[in-house]
Coordinates of C-alpha atoms and ligand atoms in Angstrom, one line a residue:
Chain M
M158 CA 12.0 44.0 -19.5
S159 CA 10.2 47.0 -17.8
L160 CA 7.4 49.4 -18.1
V161 CA 6.5 49.4 -21.9
F162 CA 3.5 51.7 -22.0
A163 CA 1.7 54.2 -19.8
G164 CA -1.7 55.9 -20.3
A165 CA -4.9 57.2 -18.7
C166 CA -8.6 56.9 -19.5
S167 CA -12.0 57.7 -18.1
H168 CA -14.2 54.9 -16.8
G169 CA -17.6 56.4 -16.2
P170 CA -20.3 53.7 -16.3
G171 CA -22.4 55.9 -18.7
I172 CA -19.7 55.4 -21.4
T173 CA -21.0 51.9 -22.1
G174 CA -24.3 52.0 -20.2
R175 CA -25.9 55.0 -21.6
A176 CA -24.0 55.1 -24.9
E177 CA -27.1 55.6 -27.1
Q178 CA -28.1 58.9 -25.0
A179 CA -24.8 60.7 -25.9
D180 CA -24.0 63.0 -28.7
V181 CA -23.1 60.6 -31.5
S182 CA -20.1 62.3 -33.0
L183 CA -18.6 63.0 -29.4
R184 CA -19.3 59.5 -28.4
N185 CA -17.7 58.0 -31.7
E186 CA -14.7 60.1 -31.3
L187 CA -14.2 58.9 -27.7
Y188 CA -14.6 55.3 -28.8
A189 CA -12.1 55.9 -31.6
N190 CA -9.6 57.1 -29.1
F191 CA -10.2 54.2 -26.8
D192 CA -9.5 52.0 -29.9
R193 CA -6.3 54.0 -30.6
L194 CA -5.3 53.4 -27.1
R195 CA -6.0 49.8 -27.5
R196 CA -3.7 49.6 -30.6
A197 CA -1.0 51.5 -28.8
I198 CA -1.0 49.0 -25.8
E199 CA -1.1 46.1 -28.3
Q200 CA 1.9 47.6 -30.1
S201 CA 3.9 47.7 -27.0
N202 CA 3.4 44.0 -26.7
P203 CA 2.7 43.7 -23.1
D204 CA 2.8 40.6 -20.9
A205 CA 0.5 42.2 -18.4
L206 CA -1.6 45.4 -18.0
V207 CA -1.8 47.1 -14.6
V208 CA -5.0 49.1 -14.2
I209 CA -4.8 51.7 -11.5
G210 CA -8.4 52.5 -10.6
A211 CA -10.5 54.1 -8.3
E212 CA -13.3 51.5 -7.5
H213 CA -16.5 52.5 -6.0
F214 CA -17.4 50.3 -2.9
A215 CA -17.4 47.1 -4.9
N216 CA -14.7 45.3 -2.9
F217 CA -13.6 47.7 -0.3
F218 CA -15.6 49.3 2.3
M219 CA -15.1 51.4 5.5
D220 CA -14.7 48.2 7.8
N221 CA -11.3 47.7 6.4
M222 CA -10.4 50.3 3.7
P223 CA -6.8 50.1 2.3
A224 CA -5.2 53.4 1.0
I225 CA -3.8 51.4 -1.9
C226 CA -4.5 47.7 -2.8
M227 CA -3.1 45.4 -5.5
G228 CA -4.7 42.3 -6.8
M229 CA -2.7 39.0 -6.5
A230 CA -4.8 36.4 -8.3
D231 CA -4.8 34.4 -11.4
S232 CA -8.3 35.6 -12.4
Y233 CA -10.9 38.1 -11.6
T234 CA -14.5 38.5 -12.5
G235 CA -16.6 41.4 -13.5
P236 CA -18.6 43.4 -13.8
I237 CA -20.3 43.6 -10.3
E238 CA -22.9 45.8 -11.8
D239 CA -25.9 44.5 -13.7
E240 CA -24.8 43.7 -17.2
Q241 CA -27.7 45.5 -18.9
W242 CA -27.3 48.6 -16.7
L243 CA -23.6 48.8 -17.5
G244 CA -23.8 47.5 -21.1
I245 CA -21.0 45.1 -20.4
D246 CA -21.3 41.1 -20.2
S247 CA -20.0 39.2 -17.3
A248 CA -16.5 37.7 -17.9
Q249 CA -13.7 36.1 -16.4
I250 CA -10.5 38.3 -16.7
P251 CA -7.0 36.6 -16.4
G252 CA -4.6 37.9 -13.8
N253 CA -1.0 36.8 -13.0
E254 CA -0.6 35.9 -9.5
A255 CA 3.1 35.2 -9.5
L256 CA 3.8 38.7 -11.3
S257 CA 1.5 40.4 -8.8
E258 CA 3.4 38.9 -6.0
Q259 CA 6.7 40.1 -7.3
L260 CA 5.5 43.5 -8.0
I261 CA 3.9 43.9 -4.5
K262 CA 7.0 42.6 -2.7
S263 CA 9.1 45.1 -4.6
I264 CA 6.6 48.0 -4.2
M265 CA 6.5 47.3 -0.3
Q266 CA 10.2 48.3 -0.1
D267 CA 9.0 52.0 -0.6
I268 CA 5.2 52.1 0.1
D269 CA 2.9 50.1 2.5
L270 CA 0.2 48.4 0.3
A271 CA -2.5 45.9 0.8
Y272 CA -3.2 43.0 -1.5
A273 CA -6.2 41.1 -2.5
Q274 CA -6.6 37.5 -3.8
E275 CA -10.1 38.0 -4.6
W276 CA -11.6 41.1 -6.7
K277 CA -14.8 41.7 -8.5
F278 CA -14.2 44.5 -10.9
D279 CA -16.7 47.4 -11.2
H280 CA -17.2 49.8 -14.0
G281 CA -14.0 51.6 -12.9
I282 CA -11.9 48.6 -14.3
M283 CA -14.5 47.0 -16.7
V284 CA -15.2 50.1 -18.8
P285 CA -11.5 50.5 -19.6
L286 CA -11.0 46.7 -20.2
H287 CA -14.1 46.6 -22.4
F288 CA -12.4 49.0 -24.9
L289 CA -8.6 48.1 -24.2
T290 CA -8.7 44.2 -23.9
P291 CA -12.1 43.4 -25.3
R292 CA -11.3 39.7 -25.6
Y293 CA -9.9 39.6 -22.1
D294 CA -6.8 37.9 -23.4
L295 CA -4.1 40.1 -21.6
P296 CA -3.4 39.4 -17.9
V297 CA -4.6 42.4 -15.8
I298 CA -3.3 43.4 -12.4
P299 CA -5.9 45.6 -10.7
V300 CA -4.8 48.4 -8.4
N301 CA -7.3 50.4 -6.3
I302 CA -6.5 53.7 -4.7
N303 CA -9.2 54.7 -2.2
C304 CA -10.7 57.8 -3.8
Q305 CA -14.2 57.4 -2.2
G306 CA -14.1 57.0 1.5
P307 CA -12.1 59.7 3.2
P308 CA -9.6 59.9 4.7
L309 CA -7.8 59.4 1.4
I310 CA -4.1 58.9 0.8
P311 CA -2.3 62.2 0.0
L312 CA -1.5 63.1 -3.6
H313 CA 2.3 63.1 -3.0
R314 CA 1.9 59.5 -1.7
C315 CA 0.1 58.5 -4.8
Y316 CA 3.0 60.0 -6.7
E317 CA 5.4 57.9 -4.8
F318 CA 3.4 54.8 -5.4
G319 CA 3.8 55.5 -9.0
R320 CA 7.4 55.8 -8.6
A321 CA 7.6 52.6 -6.6
L322 CA 5.6 50.9 -9.3
R323 CA 7.8 52.0 -11.9
R324 CA 10.9 50.8 -10.2
A325 CA 9.2 47.5 -9.5
C326 CA 8.3 47.1 -13.3
D327 CA 11.8 48.0 -14.3
E328 CA 13.1 45.1 -12.3
R329 CA 11.0 42.6 -14.0
P330 CA 11.8 40.6 -17.2
E331 CA 8.0 40.8 -18.2
R332 CA 6.9 43.8 -20.4
I333 CA 4.4 45.8 -18.3
A334 CA 1.9 48.3 -19.5
I335 CA 0.1 50.6 -17.1
I336 CA -3.2 52.6 -17.4
G337 CA -4.5 55.0 -14.8
T338 CA -8.3 55.5 -14.8
G339 CA -10.3 58.1 -13.0
G340 CA -12.5 61.1 -13.4
I341 CA -11.3 64.5 -13.4
S342 CA -14.0 67.0 -12.2
H343 CA -17.3 65.2 -11.8
W344 CA -20.1 64.8 -9.5
P345 CA -21.1 61.2 -10.2
A346 CA -24.3 59.6 -9.0
T347 CA -25.5 62.7 -7.3
P348 CA -28.0 65.4 -8.3
D349 CA -25.3 67.3 -9.9
S350 CA -24.3 64.5 -12.2
G351 CA -23.5 65.8 -15.7
Q352 CA -22.0 68.9 -14.3
I353 CA -18.4 69.2 -15.5
N354 CA -15.7 71.8 -14.9
E355 CA -14.0 72.0 -18.0
Q356 CA -11.5 74.7 -17.2
W357 CA -10.4 72.9 -14.1
D358 CA -10.0 69.6 -16.0
R359 CA -7.8 71.3 -18.7
Q360 CA -5.6 72.8 -16.1
F361 CA -5.2 69.5 -14.4
L362 CA -4.5 67.6 -17.6
D363 CA -2.0 70.3 -18.6
H364 CA -0.2 69.6 -15.3
F365 CA -0.6 65.8 -15.9
V366 CA 0.8 65.7 -19.3
N367 CA 3.7 68.0 -18.5
N368 CA 4.4 65.9 -15.2
R369 CA 4.5 68.9 -13.0
R370 CA 4.8 67.1 -9.8
E371 CA 4.7 70.2 -7.6
Q372 CA 1.5 71.3 -9.1
L373 CA -0.1 67.9 -9.3
V374 CA 0.4 67.2 -5.6
A375 CA -0.6 70.7 -4.4
Y376 CA -4.4 70.0 -4.9
T377 CA -6.1 69.9 -1.7
D378 CA -9.1 67.7 -1.2
E379 CA -11.1 70.7 0.2
Q380 CA -10.4 72.8 -3.0
T381 CA -10.9 69.7 -5.2
Y382 CA -14.2 69.1 -3.5
Q383 CA -15.5 72.7 -4.1
D384 CA -14.2 73.0 -7.7
A385 CA -14.3 69.4 -9.2
G386 CA -16.6 67.5 -7.0
Q387 CA -16.2 64.4 -4.9
G388 CA -15.4 62.8 -8.2
G389 CA -12.4 64.9 -8.5
F390 CA -10.6 62.8 -5.7
E391 CA -9.9 60.3 -8.5
I392 CA -7.1 62.5 -9.8
R393 CA -5.1 60.1 -7.6
T394 CA -5.0 57.6 -10.4
F395 CA -3.6 60.3 -12.8
V396 CA -1.1 61.3 -10.1
A397 CA 0.2 57.7 -9.7
I398 CA 0.7 57.5 -13.4
A399 CA 2.7 60.7 -13.4
G400 CA 4.9 59.2 -10.6
A401 CA 5.4 56.1 -12.7
T402 CA 6.5 58.1 -15.7
E403 CA 8.4 60.9 -13.7
G404 CA 10.7 62.9 -15.9
S405 CA 8.6 62.1 -19.0
T406 CA 5.7 64.0 -20.6
G407 CA 2.7 62.9 -22.4
E408 CA -0.2 63.7 -24.9
I409 CA -3.9 64.2 -24.5
W410 CA -5.5 62.3 -27.4
F411 CA -9.1 63.2 -26.4
Y412 CA -10.9 65.4 -24.1
A413 CA -14.4 66.4 -24.1
P414 CA -17.1 67.0 -21.5
I415 CA -19.9 64.5 -22.2
P416 CA -22.6 65.2 -19.6
I417 CA -24.6 62.0 -20.0
F418 CA -21.4 60.1 -19.3
A419 CA -21.0 62.4 -16.2
V420 CA -17.4 63.2 -16.8
G421 CA -14.9 65.0 -19.0
C422 CA -13.9 61.9 -21.1
T423 CA -10.2 61.6 -21.5
I424 CA -7.7 59.4 -23.3
A425 CA -4.1 60.3 -22.7
T426 CA -0.5 58.7 -22.9
M427 CA 2.5 59.3 -21.1
S428 CA 6.0 58.5 -22.6
V429 CA 8.0 55.8 -20.7
E430 CA 11.3 56.8 -22.0
Chain Q
M148 CA -28.3 57.7 12.7
S149 CA -26.1 54.7 11.7
L150 CA -25.2 55.7 8.2
Y151 CA -22.2 53.3 8.4
Y152 CA -24.5 50.3 8.6
V153 CA -27.0 51.4 6.0
Q154 CA -24.2 51.9 3.6
K155 CA -22.6 48.5 4.7
L156 CA -25.9 46.7 4.1
L157 CA -26.3 48.3 0.6
Y158 CA -22.7 47.5 -0.3
Q159 CA -23.3 43.9 0.6
V160 CA -26.4 43.8 -1.3
N161 CA -24.7 45.4 -4.4
R162 CA -21.8 43.0 -4.1
E163 CA -23.1 39.6 -2.9
P164 CA -26.0 37.8 -4.8
Y165 CA -26.9 35.8 -1.7
I166 CA -27.4 38.9 0.4
R167 CA -29.5 40.6 -2.4
K168 CA -31.6 37.6 -2.5
R169 CA -32.1 37.8 1.3
F170 CA -32.8 41.6 1.0
D171 CA -35.6 40.7 -1.4
T172 CA -37.2 37.7 0.2
D173 CA -36.0 37.7 3.8
F174 CA -35.7 41.4 4.7
D175 CA -36.7 41.4 8.5
Q176 CA -34.2 38.6 9.2
L177 CA -31.5 40.3 7.2
I178 CA -31.6 43.7 8.8
G179 CA -31.3 42.1 12.2
D180 CA -27.5 41.9 11.5
Y181 CA -27.1 45.6 11.1
D182 CA -27.4 48.4 13.7
L183 CA -30.2 50.4 12.1
S184 CA -32.9 52.9 13.2
I185 CA -36.4 52.7 12.4
D186 CA -36.3 55.4 9.9
E187 CA -33.3 53.7 8.2
I188 CA -35.2 50.4 8.1
T189 CA -38.4 52.0 6.7
A190 CA -36.3 53.8 4.0
L191 CA -34.6 50.6 3.1
R192 CA -37.7 48.4 3.1
E193 CA -39.5 51.0 0.8
G194 CA -36.5 51.5 -1.4
D195 CA -36.8 55.2 -0.8
I196 CA -33.9 56.2 -2.8
G197 CA -34.4 60.0 -2.2
L198 CA -34.3 59.7 1.5
L199 CA -31.3 57.3 1.6
Y200 CA -29.5 60.0 -0.4
I201 CA -30.5 62.7 2.2
M202 CA -29.3 60.4 5.0
G203 CA -25.9 60.3 3.4
V204 CA -25.6 57.2 1.5
N205 CA -22.9 57.6 -1.2
G206 CA -24.0 57.8 -4.7
Q207 CA -21.7 55.2 -5.8
I208 CA -23.5 52.7 -3.6
L209 CA -26.9 54.1 -4.1
M210 CA -27.0 54.2 -7.9
H211 CA -26.6 50.3 -8.0
F212 CA -29.2 49.7 -5.3
A213 CA -31.4 52.1 -7.4
A214 CA -31.0 50.1 -10.5
H215 CA -31.8 47.0 -8.6
C216 CA -35.1 48.7 -7.5
G217 CA -35.7 49.3 -11.2
L218 CA -35.0 53.1 -11.4
E219 CA -33.8 54.2 -14.8
W220 CA -30.9 56.6 -14.7
S221 CA -32.8 59.9 -15.4
T222 CA -35.5 58.8 -12.7
Y223 CA -32.7 58.2 -10.4
L224 CA -31.3 61.6 -10.7
A225 CA -34.9 63.2 -10.7
T226 CA -35.5 61.3 -7.5
L227 CA -32.5 62.8 -5.8
R228 CA -33.3 66.1 -6.9
Q229 CA -36.9 66.0 -5.6
A230 CA -35.6 64.6 -2.3
L231 CA -33.5 67.8 -1.9
V232 CA -36.5 69.8 -2.3
E233 CA -38.6 67.7 0.2
H234 CA -36.3 66.9 3.0
G235 CA -33.6 69.7 2.6
P236 CA -29.9 69.1 2.5
V237 CA -27.8 65.9 2.9
R238 CA -27.6 65.3 6.7
A239 CA -24.3 63.1 7.0
G240 CA -21.6 61.5 5.0
L241 CA -19.4 62.8 2.1
Y242 CA -21.8 65.2 0.6
A243 CA -22.3 66.9 4.1
T244 CA -18.5 67.4 4.8
V245 CA -17.6 70.3 6.7
W246 CA -14.0 71.1 6.0
D247 CA -11.8 72.3 8.8
Ligands
FE2_117 FE1 -14.9 56.7 -10.8

């Protein structure tokens, strides 16, 4: 049928792993919006959920680092982290190898991408799934955009990837939902963890929900590193969602800096009209 | 400095249970597979999270190794901050990037 839903959310491991240390009302509001996102995905009645993430050296390392990689398996496992540390139990997550293959073949008409038949999800995918498909009953197709080990794919290519993904989805009879998951400004796992540039985040999110391609792809890694930390490189996942919803706009359902979660926690949707 | 191999070893320790087991029980044999300096081997053997950070190990790799070493989150961050005071700025890798 086509793309039936598009959204974006945060994935910081603290969201589940350090839940009890956060401001209770902010945390509850974030969780409520994750739940609202879950319901919206369910209402779109998808056959599969593509999660565009920015994993963190769980599967991909600098010996062979793909710019973009898509999973092509019938099942995945996660989390790779200690269950207690992350606050998420180990699980097997269903995939859809045949659908992955069709999407990959189609996307390759426009964008070179790698595929992986084995994938251990880290918090970058497990935290969103914990809230969005808590029973792990919806086939997931993971995508990783390298946001960790430079050189990184340029933002305009992430946008193009999103466009190619959209075209590939629209060619399929299946109903496909997509979620982008990344941090905006943040300095994860460093001495500056907890620092958040709210003004930068709000500016970026404004460009995102208004799908201003020119502004979205104009961010340079150097400036992002200065203003938004190395975690800011994960805006690539948002930019891919903007590409997949080109011509449409969206809505921020929730944004709040939550320092113990090390990120400006965000829940957003984009129209797929 | 062979930051690449320090990070590769920790990446594998984080990802592969059998490598993690070898790290804990068969360290000397395991590190023979990686091109590491004496200082790096010492920092790894002692689980010196602060020094590994200063050497340039990416936090996304280091935080899981720190959890494996039993460091609670606030202790992990305090260890990194203390390391900056003790050893000075990060020497290599992403956090020492000089943009051209
Ligand atoms: Fe991340």
